[in-house]
Short mmCIF file of C-alpha atoms and ligand atoms in Angstrom, two decimals:
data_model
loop_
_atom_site.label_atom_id
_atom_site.label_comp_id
_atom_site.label_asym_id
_atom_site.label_seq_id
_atom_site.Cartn_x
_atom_site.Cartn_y
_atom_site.Cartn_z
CA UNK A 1 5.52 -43.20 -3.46
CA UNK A 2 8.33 -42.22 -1.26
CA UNK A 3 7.76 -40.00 1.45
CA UNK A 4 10.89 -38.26 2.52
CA UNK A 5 11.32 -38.61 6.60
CA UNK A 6 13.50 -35.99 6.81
CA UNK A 7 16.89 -37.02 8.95
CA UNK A 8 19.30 -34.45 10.68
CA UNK A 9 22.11 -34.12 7.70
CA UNK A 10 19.81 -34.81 4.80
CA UNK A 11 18.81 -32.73 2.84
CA UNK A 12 15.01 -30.82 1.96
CA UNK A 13 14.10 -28.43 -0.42
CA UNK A 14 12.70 -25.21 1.87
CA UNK A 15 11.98 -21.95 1.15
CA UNK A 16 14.86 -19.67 2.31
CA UNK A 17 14.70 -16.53 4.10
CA UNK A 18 17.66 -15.16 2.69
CA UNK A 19 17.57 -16.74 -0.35
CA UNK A 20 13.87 -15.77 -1.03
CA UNK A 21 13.41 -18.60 -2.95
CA UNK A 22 13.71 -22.26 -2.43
CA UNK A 23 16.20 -23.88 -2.00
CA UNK A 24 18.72 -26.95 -1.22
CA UNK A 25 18.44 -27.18 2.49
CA UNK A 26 21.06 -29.49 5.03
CA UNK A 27 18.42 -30.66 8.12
CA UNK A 28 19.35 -29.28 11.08
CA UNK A 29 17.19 -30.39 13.69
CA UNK A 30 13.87 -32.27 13.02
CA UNK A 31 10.83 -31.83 15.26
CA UNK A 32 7.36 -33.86 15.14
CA UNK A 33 8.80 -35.78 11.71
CA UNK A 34 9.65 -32.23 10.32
CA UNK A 35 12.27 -30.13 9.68
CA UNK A 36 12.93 -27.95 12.15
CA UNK A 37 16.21 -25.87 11.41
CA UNK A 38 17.97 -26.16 8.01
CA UNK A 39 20.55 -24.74 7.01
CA UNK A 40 20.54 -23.01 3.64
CA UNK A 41 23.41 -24.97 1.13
CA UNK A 42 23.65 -21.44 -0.94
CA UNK A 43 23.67 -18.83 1.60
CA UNK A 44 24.81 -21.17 4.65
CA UNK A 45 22.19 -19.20 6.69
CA UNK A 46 20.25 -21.64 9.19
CA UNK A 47 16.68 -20.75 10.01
CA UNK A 48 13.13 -22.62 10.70
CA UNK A 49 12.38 -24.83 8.11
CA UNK A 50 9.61 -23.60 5.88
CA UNK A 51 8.06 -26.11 2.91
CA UNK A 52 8.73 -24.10 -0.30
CA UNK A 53 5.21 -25.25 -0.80
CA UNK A 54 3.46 -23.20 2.00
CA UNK A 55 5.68 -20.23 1.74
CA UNK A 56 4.23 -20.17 -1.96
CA UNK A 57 0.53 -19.89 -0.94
CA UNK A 58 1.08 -17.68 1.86
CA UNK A 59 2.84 -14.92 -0.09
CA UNK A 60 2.13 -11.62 0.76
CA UNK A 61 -1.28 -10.88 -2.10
CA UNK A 62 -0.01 -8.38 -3.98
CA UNK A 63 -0.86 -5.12 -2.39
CA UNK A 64 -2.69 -2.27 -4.29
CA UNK A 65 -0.40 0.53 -4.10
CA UNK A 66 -2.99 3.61 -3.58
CA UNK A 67 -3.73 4.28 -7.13
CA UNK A 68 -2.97 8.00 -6.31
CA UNK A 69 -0.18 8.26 -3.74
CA UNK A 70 1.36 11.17 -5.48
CA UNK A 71 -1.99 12.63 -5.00
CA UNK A 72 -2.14 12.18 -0.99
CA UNK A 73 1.71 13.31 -0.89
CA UNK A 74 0.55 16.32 -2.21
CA UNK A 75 -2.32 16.79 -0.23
CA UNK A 76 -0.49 16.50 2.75
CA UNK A 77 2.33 18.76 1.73
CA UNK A 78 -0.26 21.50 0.17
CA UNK A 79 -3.81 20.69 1.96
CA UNK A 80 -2.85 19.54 4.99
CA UNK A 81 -0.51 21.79 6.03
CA UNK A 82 -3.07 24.90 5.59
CA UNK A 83 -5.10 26.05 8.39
CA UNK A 84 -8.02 24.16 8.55
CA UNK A 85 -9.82 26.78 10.77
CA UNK A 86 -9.90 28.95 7.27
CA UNK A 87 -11.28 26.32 4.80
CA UNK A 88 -14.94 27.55 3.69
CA UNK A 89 -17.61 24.43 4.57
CA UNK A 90 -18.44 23.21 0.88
CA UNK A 91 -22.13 23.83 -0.39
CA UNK A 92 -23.60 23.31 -3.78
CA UNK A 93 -24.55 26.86 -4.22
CA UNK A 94 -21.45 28.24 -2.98
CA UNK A 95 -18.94 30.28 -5.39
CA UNK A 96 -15.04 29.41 -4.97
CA UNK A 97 -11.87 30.53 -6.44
CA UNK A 98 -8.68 28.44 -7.28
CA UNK A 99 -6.92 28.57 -3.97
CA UNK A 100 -9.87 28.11 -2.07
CA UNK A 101 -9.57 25.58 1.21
CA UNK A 102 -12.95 23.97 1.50
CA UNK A 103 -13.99 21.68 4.34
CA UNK A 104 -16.52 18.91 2.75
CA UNK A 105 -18.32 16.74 4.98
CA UNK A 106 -17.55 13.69 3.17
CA UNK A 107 -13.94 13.90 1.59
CA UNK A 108 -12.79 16.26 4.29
CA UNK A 109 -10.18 19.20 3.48
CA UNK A 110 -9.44 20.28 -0.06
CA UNK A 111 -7.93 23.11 -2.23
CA UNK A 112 -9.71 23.91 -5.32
CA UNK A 113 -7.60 23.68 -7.90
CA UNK A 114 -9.21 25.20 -10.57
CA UNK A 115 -13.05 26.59 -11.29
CA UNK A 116 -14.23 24.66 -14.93
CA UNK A 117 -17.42 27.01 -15.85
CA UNK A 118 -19.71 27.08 -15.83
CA UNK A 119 -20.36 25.13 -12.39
CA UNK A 120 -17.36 22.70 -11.30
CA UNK A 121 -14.32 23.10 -9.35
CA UNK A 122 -11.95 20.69 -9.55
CA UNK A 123 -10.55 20.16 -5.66
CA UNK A 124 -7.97 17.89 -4.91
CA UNK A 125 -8.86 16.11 -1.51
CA UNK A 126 -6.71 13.65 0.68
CA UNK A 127 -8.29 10.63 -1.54
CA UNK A 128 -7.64 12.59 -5.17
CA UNK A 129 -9.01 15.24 -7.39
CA UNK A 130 -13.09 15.72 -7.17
CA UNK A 131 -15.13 17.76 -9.75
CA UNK A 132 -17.73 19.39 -7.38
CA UNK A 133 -20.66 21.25 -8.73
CA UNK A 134 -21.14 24.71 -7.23
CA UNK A 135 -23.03 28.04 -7.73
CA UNK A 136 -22.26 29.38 -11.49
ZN1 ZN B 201 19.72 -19.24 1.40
#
């Protein structure tokens, strides 16, 4: 086993900023036994040394996109925007009409979208479309 002591002017495989992926790196500057700087041999860019190893495992987990950001962009643009001092507080028994701004005490503001009989609306809050029973 050969462990590479990395030398100012050799060379080390590190993950590249530019690059995004790893690559051939000259050392610049070692520090502690490590690479410090290195200079990228395809994009000639010089940054901190990073093990292409590390930078693997601490890649950004892929992040859930909101499953319904369409949804929220139109709730702001259409929901949000109403006044929210005329949205009707939402109750079971209540009777509402597509149009309708209701205020609900868990999802907040929403427009009903459309009444499905004999007892639903469909209202489409910040976090997506509810069915909501109400007063048939
Ligand atoms: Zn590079």
């Amino acid at each position: 086993m050969t462990d590479q002591v990395p030398v100012v002017g050799g060379s080390v495989s590190a993950q590249c900023t530019k690059c995004r992926k790893a690559t051939r790196h000259i050392v610049v500057s070692v520090v502690g036994g490590a690479p410090g700087r290195v200079e990228c041999t395809l994009c000639e860019g010089v940054h901190n040394y990073r093990s292409p190893r590390s930078a693997a495992t601490s890649r950004p987990k892929k992040t859930a996109k909101p499953r319904s950001s369409t949804v929220v962009q139109e709730w702001e643009t259409h929901v949000a925007t109403r006044d929210s001092g005329r949205a009707v507080p939402y109750e079971m028994t209540g009777r509402y009409r597509a149009g309708d701004l209701l205020s609900h005490g868990t999802f907040g503001l929403g427009l009903v979208r459309k009444v499905i009989p004999p007892n639903k609306v469909e209202v489409h809050f910040r976090e997506g479309i509810k069915r909501l029973v109400c007063g048939s």
